[in-house]
């Protein structure tokens, strides 16, 4: 089943989806910034390492030149303690970086010295190795740091580095050296040369073979270099440095913080040294770490704020939509009573506001339509009830009419026919015994009875369907019916204004039946003694008015919706395309008005006029049929 997300959840998901590329970009920028900081730090450390290495190379080179110059002195070449004392003393005074100078013979024994005694016995091997390098290979030798006792100005132990140079006999530098001259360089003074570069989080160290620390400034690399866990970390870069390669690596110090280190080889013959420059990694460096943490915190705050805003706006938009949904659901169930909440400004730019307004208008229109449909339904139910009542009463009236017709035939026509039949039998039974006069009188009686029966039967047939309606038109048929209605004692007149057009059989029958029903109601219910039927042709309109001077009534109150007479007249008027109206006032009589539009072809064609009329004649100027002697019989 497909899950349906709410609008608020969709807003939240949309905001999260929009934040994803932003977070990716921020992470990428942050990563690039860290990489850039790392590259910058490596460049700075490399530059510092190269400066320190160059400084060490320069210091060692200068002291090697001093030793090489002393090795060319005759007093030094003589390997005599007395003869070498003066040049050694003069040299030590001019070079403050040198703590002492010494001269060794070909066996490595020191024969003359201007400074402190030899180093402590554990480090004598390093000194001998350095001297032997110069004696055997004729090269400059540089030793590892070693402590020596300095007697002036006070007895103290100082870290020194020994540098030696071969001493040859005479001016030549070929062959086997006859001795070696050496100098003690102060490690403290070497470290002071590194002071401007080693400060804060940056540390500088000069490391010899096997990770032996020669000099350092501003950090405790001693613990890292002697830590067994860091052996591989430093041994590989130092080994690479001995091949003349420089590079960088990352490690964790004793406190567990990440550090970035750069190693630079010291390019000096006899000194297998490496300059290490380390600093805290960009992600570990305090200000950078604080900045990174603050940035991540600010980014997380921004993300949370964005999601909260998305949740807020989603709820702001979803709330009225939920109300609209509830109202739409109520309307769907037929409940139009819930109020529609809308804004004050109908022209506001809020799409939801305009939706609410449109929904309100739609709901109002739908409510009106439902109301109209409900009224129509009630009207249809009322009409259905009326039609059922009409059908019921129609069936009853049909049965009454059948009984009336049967009664009239039985009471009026049947006795006459029966009398004629008996008279005819009597004539036949006489069988010529009657005189001609009696036979003639008998036949005359039979003919009179049959004529009277024919007249009675013709009246019954006329009530059912007047022949004049089809032969002579609606005016003649109404005239004939008025003649019959005179017998009830009602004084009735017919007025015709204009030429009545040639109407269709359906229209003629409808008008005739309406007039017939109206006059029948006047006789039965109105209590009137006069009535008028008026036919008017007004351009394209046929108007029929039946007016009486009876008691009248209130059409809004007194007339039952199921009144058969009124309902049948209204239905007949609607069936022929006409309008039906009752105008009545209590005490002032009643008027029934039927109006029907005429087609253009009906206006120019009039019904044939009657030429033999004993009850009406046509006025010469008023175009009105005026009764003659009607109502006085």
XYZ file of C-alpha atoms in Angstrom, residues 11-458:
448
model
C 7.691 20.260 3.479
C 10.156 18.719 5.920
C 11.369 16.201 3.342
C 11.647 18.932 0.697
C 13.714 21.100 3.045
C 15.912 18.102 3.900
C 16.364 17.330 0.208
C 17.337 20.968 -0.420
C 19.809 20.833 2.466
C 21.550 17.714 1.151
C 23.361 19.440 -1.765
C 24.120 22.394 0.521
C 25.663 20.093 3.086
C 27.601 18.312 0.359
C 28.949 21.638 -0.891
C 29.813 22.757 2.644
C 31.523 19.435 3.348
C 33.426 19.695 0.073
C 34.473 23.289 0.814
C 35.457 22.314 4.351
C 37.447 19.360 3.072
C 39.152 21.506 0.458
C 39.873 24.153 3.096
C 41.455 21.543 5.360
C 43.449 20.158 2.461
C 44.506 23.660 1.506
C 45.484 24.386 5.099
C 47.412 21.133 5.201
C 49.206 21.980 1.950
C 49.974 25.466 3.220
C 51.259 24.047 6.504
C 53.438 21.558 4.625
C 54.813 24.372 2.450
C 55.615 26.491 5.519
C 57.181 23.549 7.361
C 59.205 22.627 4.285
C 60.449 26.193 3.974
C 61.398 26.248 7.675
C 63.123 22.873 7.387
C 65.060 24.024 4.352
C 66.127 27.217 6.133
C 67.260 25.241 9.197
C 69.037 22.663 7.057
C 70.752 25.442 5.104
C 71.765 27.106 8.380
C 73.226 23.860 9.707
C 75.009 23.237 6.434
C 76.435 26.751 6.577
C 77.543 26.411 10.223
C 79.134 23.046 9.671
C 80.744 24.255 6.455
C 82.235 27.338 8.101
C 83.680 25.312 10.976
C 84.980 22.719 8.505
C 86.744 25.516 6.613
C 88.284 26.761 9.871
C 89.573 23.250 10.640
C 90.837 22.809 7.105
C 92.710 26.117 7.400
C 94.230 25.101 10.731
C 95.200 21.711 9.263
C 97.409 23.610 6.750
C 99.304 25.386 9.587
C 102.924 24.183 10.046
C 102.580 24.012 13.825
C 99.529 21.809 13.509
C 101.146 19.607 10.827
C 104.107 19.103 13.108
C 101.759 17.331 15.545
C 103.636 19.068 18.360
C 101.692 20.156 21.399
C 103.958 23.208 21.795
C 103.934 24.246 18.140
C 100.152 23.772 17.742
C 99.150 25.618 20.862
C 99.352 29.117 19.393
C 97.289 28.556 16.217
C 94.671 26.598 18.191
C 94.392 29.334 20.819
C 94.117 32.061 18.178
C 91.375 30.161 16.375
C 89.315 29.494 19.488
C 89.325 33.187 20.337
C 87.914 34.150 16.921
C 85.169 31.488 16.806
C 82.735 31.803 19.721
C 80.623 28.905 18.461
C 83.588 26.606 19.180
C 83.934 25.430 22.766
C 87.304 23.798 22.179
C 89.844 22.668 19.584
C 92.010 19.577 19.789
C 94.735 17.867 17.742
C 95.048 14.066 17.486
C 97.974 12.064 16.097
C 97.751 9.280 13.567
C 96.652 6.805 16.222
C 93.774 8.974 17.358
C 95.387 10.113 20.572
C 94.792 13.737 21.511
C 98.088 15.531 21.801
C 96.885 19.115 22.208
C 93.614 20.726 23.385
C 92.330 24.249 24.063
C 89.130 23.388 25.883
C 87.438 20.910 28.156
C 88.703 17.373 28.512
C 87.424 14.455 26.451
C 83.791 13.408 26.756
C 82.555 10.856 29.253
C 83.656 7.280 28.629
C 80.288 6.004 27.326
C 80.547 8.426 24.401
C 84.252 7.965 23.738
C 83.414 5.509 20.983
C 81.510 8.190 19.026
C 84.516 10.495 19.318
C 86.940 7.820 18.241
C 84.687 6.913 15.294
C 84.586 10.516 14.135
C 88.401 10.914 14.458
C 89.021 7.615 12.650
C 86.785 8.792 9.777
C 89.132 11.703 9.163
C 92.291 9.609 9.698
C 91.285 6.691 7.517
C 89.199 8.275 4.764
C 90.513 11.824 4.796
C 86.942 13.181 5.149
C 85.174 15.622 7.393
C 83.689 13.761 10.335
C 80.722 14.834 12.411
C 79.762 13.014 15.597
C 76.519 12.558 17.460
C 75.821 14.864 20.411
C 77.764 14.034 23.533
C 78.063 15.631 26.973
C 81.366 17.136 28.115
C 82.463 18.785 31.351
C 83.271 22.470 31.000
C 85.597 23.832 33.713
C 85.333 27.510 32.825
C 83.800 29.624 34.125
C 82.203 26.874 36.264
C 82.028 23.186 36.055
C 78.947 22.202 34.023
C 77.972 19.596 31.466
C 77.343 20.810 27.922
C 76.048 18.979 24.869
C 78.556 19.218 22.009
C 79.010 17.944 18.490
C 82.510 17.017 17.368
C 83.645 17.892 13.862
C 87.020 16.672 12.593
C 89.223 17.279 9.558
C 92.295 15.336 8.353
C 95.820 16.797 8.797
C 98.303 16.098 6.037
C 102.040 16.532 6.032
C 103.221 19.484 3.935
C 101.132 21.203 1.307
C 99.691 18.089 -0.268
C 96.296 16.666 0.673
C 96.998 13.298 -0.827
C 98.048 10.125 0.831
C 97.391 9.013 4.377
C 96.584 11.795 6.897
C 99.150 12.129 9.657
C 96.655 13.368 12.189
C 93.255 14.922 12.741
C 92.151 18.251 14.071
C 88.769 18.619 15.706
C 86.410 21.150 17.250
C 83.615 20.940 19.794
C 80.440 22.726 18.606
C 77.921 23.767 21.242
C 74.524 22.147 20.706
C 72.931 24.972 22.684
C 74.283 27.475 20.203
C 72.939 25.339 17.356
C 69.527 25.354 19.047
C 69.662 29.119 19.471
C 70.024 29.381 15.727
C 66.693 27.508 15.443
C 64.890 29.714 17.988
C 63.185 32.099 15.557
C 61.490 29.147 13.835
C 60.551 26.890 16.708
C 57.751 28.512 18.697
C 54.180 27.900 19.689
C 52.781 24.684 18.176
C 55.679 24.377 15.699
C 58.640 22.236 16.743
C 62.003 21.724 15.050
C 64.486 18.916 15.648
C 67.748 17.790 14.114
C 67.959 14.011 14.192
C 70.900 11.813 13.452
C 71.035 8.176 12.355
C 68.844 5.745 14.260
C 66.673 8.629 15.446
C 69.230 10.097 17.838
C 68.230 13.647 18.724
C 70.947 16.158 17.990
C 69.129 19.437 18.674
C 65.559 20.494 19.181
C 63.486 23.584 19.858
C 59.989 24.149 21.245
C 58.629 20.611 21.554
C 59.309 17.318 23.253
C 60.248 15.067 20.372
C 62.572 13.197 22.733
C 59.711 11.083 24.021
C 58.392 10.424 20.534
C 61.795 9.410 19.196
C 62.464 7.028 22.097
C 58.947 5.559 22.062
C 59.034 2.044 20.687
C 55.592 2.517 19.129
C 56.951 5.445 17.086
C 60.059 3.621 15.826
C 58.594 2.788 12.445
C 56.969 6.211 12.197
C 60.289 8.063 12.342
C 62.712 5.433 11.043
C 61.223 5.394 7.569
C 61.295 9.186 7.023
C 64.855 9.368 8.458
C 65.981 6.546 6.178
C 64.411 8.346 3.204
C 66.147 11.565 4.255
C 69.565 9.845 4.192
C 69.017 9.238 0.484
C 68.565 12.989 -0.062
C 64.721 12.901 -0.202
C 62.398 15.256 1.603
C 58.734 14.635 2.334
C 55.971 14.729 4.937
C 54.028 12.311 7.139
C 51.383 12.342 9.872
C 51.643 10.733 13.298
C 50.192 10.899 16.782
C 52.345 12.274 19.568
C 52.482 11.002 23.136
C 49.362 12.973 24.049
C 47.396 11.356 21.218
C 47.099 14.469 19.049
C 47.627 14.349 15.305
C 50.732 16.116 14.092
C 51.994 16.864 10.607
C 55.752 16.473 10.114
C 58.139 17.428 7.317
C 61.645 15.972 6.991
C 64.462 17.748 5.127
C 67.970 16.204 4.754
C 71.064 18.211 5.817
C 73.308 18.187 2.752
C 76.735 18.127 4.424
C 79.437 15.520 3.959
C 79.902 13.504 7.091
C 76.685 14.650 8.767
C 73.804 12.163 8.222
C 71.334 14.511 9.795
C 67.675 15.165 9.164
C 65.713 18.282 10.043
C 62.193 17.456 11.348
C 59.590 20.244 11.453
C 56.286 19.285 13.063
C 53.080 21.128 13.875
C 49.642 20.173 15.020
C 47.498 18.986 12.118
C 44.917 21.534 10.871
C 42.146 19.492 12.446
C 44.043 19.282 15.768
C 45.343 22.822 15.952
C 43.450 24.604 18.723
C 42.106 27.650 16.819
C 41.379 25.549 13.747
C 39.658 22.920 15.840
C 37.621 25.562 17.644
C 36.746 27.189 14.339
C 35.821 23.803 12.883
C 33.712 22.896 15.892
C 32.001 26.289 15.859
C 31.398 25.999 12.128
C 29.912 22.504 12.473
C 27.805 23.717 15.392
C 26.631 26.741 13.406
C 25.874 24.517 10.396
C 23.947 22.072 12.574
C 22.049 24.986 14.111
C 21.255 26.323 10.641
C 20.043 22.881 9.529
C 17.856 22.501 12.601
C 16.524 26.061 12.167
C 15.799 25.382 8.495
C 13.941 22.182 9.326
C 11.993 23.953 12.076
C 11.101 26.759 9.671
C 10.048 24.194 7.058
C 7.966 22.471 9.729
C 6.454 25.801 10.760
C 5.625 26.908 7.208
C 4.359 23.430 6.379
C 2.074 23.568 9.397
C 1.030 27.145 8.510
C -0.022 26.028 5.030
C -1.365 22.630 6.089
C -3.620 24.001 8.846
C -6.035 25.899 6.524
C -5.860 23.041 4.041
C -6.880 20.635 6.795
C -9.781 22.924 7.593
C -10.738 23.007 3.937
C -10.465 19.218 3.841
C -12.750 18.918 6.875
C -15.218 21.337 5.306
C -15.061 19.506 1.963
C -15.680 16.218 3.785
C -18.628 17.768 5.594
C -19.999 19.119 2.311
C -19.520 15.708 0.714
C -21.747 14.304 3.483
C -24.305 17.035 2.923
C -23.355 19.274 5.861
C -23.250 22.929 4.754
C -23.315 24.368 8.274
C -19.565 24.559 8.922
C -18.199 28.116 8.624
C -15.535 28.801 6.014
C -12.493 30.614 7.489
C -11.067 33.159 5.039
C -8.753 36.139 5.268
C -9.791 39.753 5.513
C -8.309 40.759 2.181
C -9.837 38.894 -0.773
C -7.106 40.236 -3.068
C -4.186 38.987 -0.995
C -1.418 37.154 -2.856
C -1.714 34.058 -0.705
C -2.587 31.115 -2.930
C -4.133 29.295 0.008
C -6.209 32.392 0.788
C -7.447 32.556 -2.786
C -8.154 28.830 -2.609
C -10.216 29.398 0.531
C -12.166 32.179 -1.192
C -12.750 30.036 -4.281
C -13.786 27.127 -2.078
C -16.150 29.389 -0.139
C -17.767 30.586 -3.370
C -17.978 27.037 -4.663
C -19.498 25.837 -1.376
C -22.013 28.702 -1.395
C -22.968 27.986 -4.995
C -23.165 24.280 -4.245
C -25.309 25.004 -1.185
C -27.659 27.077 -3.316
C -27.794 24.355 -5.931
C -28.453 21.726 -3.288
C -31.134 23.988 -1.813
C -32.661 24.445 -5.255
C -32.459 20.708 -5.865
C -34.102 20.092 -2.527
C -36.880 22.516 -3.409
C -37.160 20.874 -6.829
C -37.281 17.469 -5.180
C -40.054 18.616 -2.878
C -41.850 20.158 -5.839
C -41.480 16.934 -7.787
C -42.777 14.977 -4.828
C -45.669 17.409 -4.545
C -46.311 17.161 -8.279
C -46.104 13.397 -8.041
C -48.625 13.483 -5.223
C -50.803 15.819 -7.276
C -50.517 13.569 -10.316
C -51.380 10.526 -8.245
C -54.362 12.358 -6.799
C -55.245 13.623 -10.261
C -55.044 10.128 -11.696
C -57.133 8.807 -8.841
C -59.774 11.493 -9.267
C -59.574 11.244 -13.039
C -60.304 7.529 -12.847
C -63.146 8.280 -10.486
C -64.529 11.018 -12.740
C -64.167 8.778 -15.741
C -66.212 6.187 -13.950
C -68.727 8.885 -12.956
C -68.829 10.121 -16.536
C -69.379 6.591 -17.802
C -72.185 6.135 -15.287
C -73.662 9.492 -16.315
C -73.483 8.630 -20.014
C -74.879 5.170 -19.323
C -77.636 6.738 -17.249
C -78.483 9.291 -19.944
C -78.572 6.587 -22.603
C -80.592 4.344 -20.344
C -83.005 7.050 -19.157
C -83.337 9.160 -22.304
C -82.366 7.168 -25.383
C -83.253 3.628 -24.388
C -86.974 4.305 -23.550
C -87.464 6.125 -26.851
C -85.908 3.274 -28.834
C -87.910 0.765 -26.795
C -91.129 2.734 -27.454
C -90.360 2.887 -31.171
C -89.683 -0.856 -31.106
C -93.002 -1.625 -29.418
C -94.864 0.713 -31.797
C -93.221 -1.016 -34.788
C -94.212 -4.470 -33.415
C -97.781 -3.267 -32.924
C -97.941 -2.141 -36.571
C -96.544 -5.478 -37.721
C -98.959 -7.450 -35.574
C -101.904 -5.485 -37.020
C -101.023 -7.121 -40.326
C -103.039 -4.747 -42.481
C -106.009 -4.598 -40.144
C -105.436 -0.895 -39.461
C -106.718 1.819 -41.655
C -104.250 3.808 -43.683
C -104.756 6.749 -41.379
C -103.976 4.645 -38.331
C -100.928 3.105 -40.036
C -99.688 6.536 -40.985
C -100.181 7.793 -37.469
C -98.318 4.766 -36.066
C -95.406 5.217 -38.425
C -95.277 8.910 -37.533
C -95.092 7.992 -33.852
C -92.207 5.562 -34.537
C -90.330 8.228 -36.511
C -90.916 10.778 -33.764
C -89.573 8.413 -31.132
C -86.475 7.604 -33.247
C -85.900 11.317 -33.969
C -86.047 12.121 -30.248
C -83.678 9.194 -29.523
C -81.307 10.498 -32.193
C -81.331 13.989 -30.637
C -80.623 12.601 -27.199
C -77.823 10.411 -28.556
C -76.405 13.373 -30.480
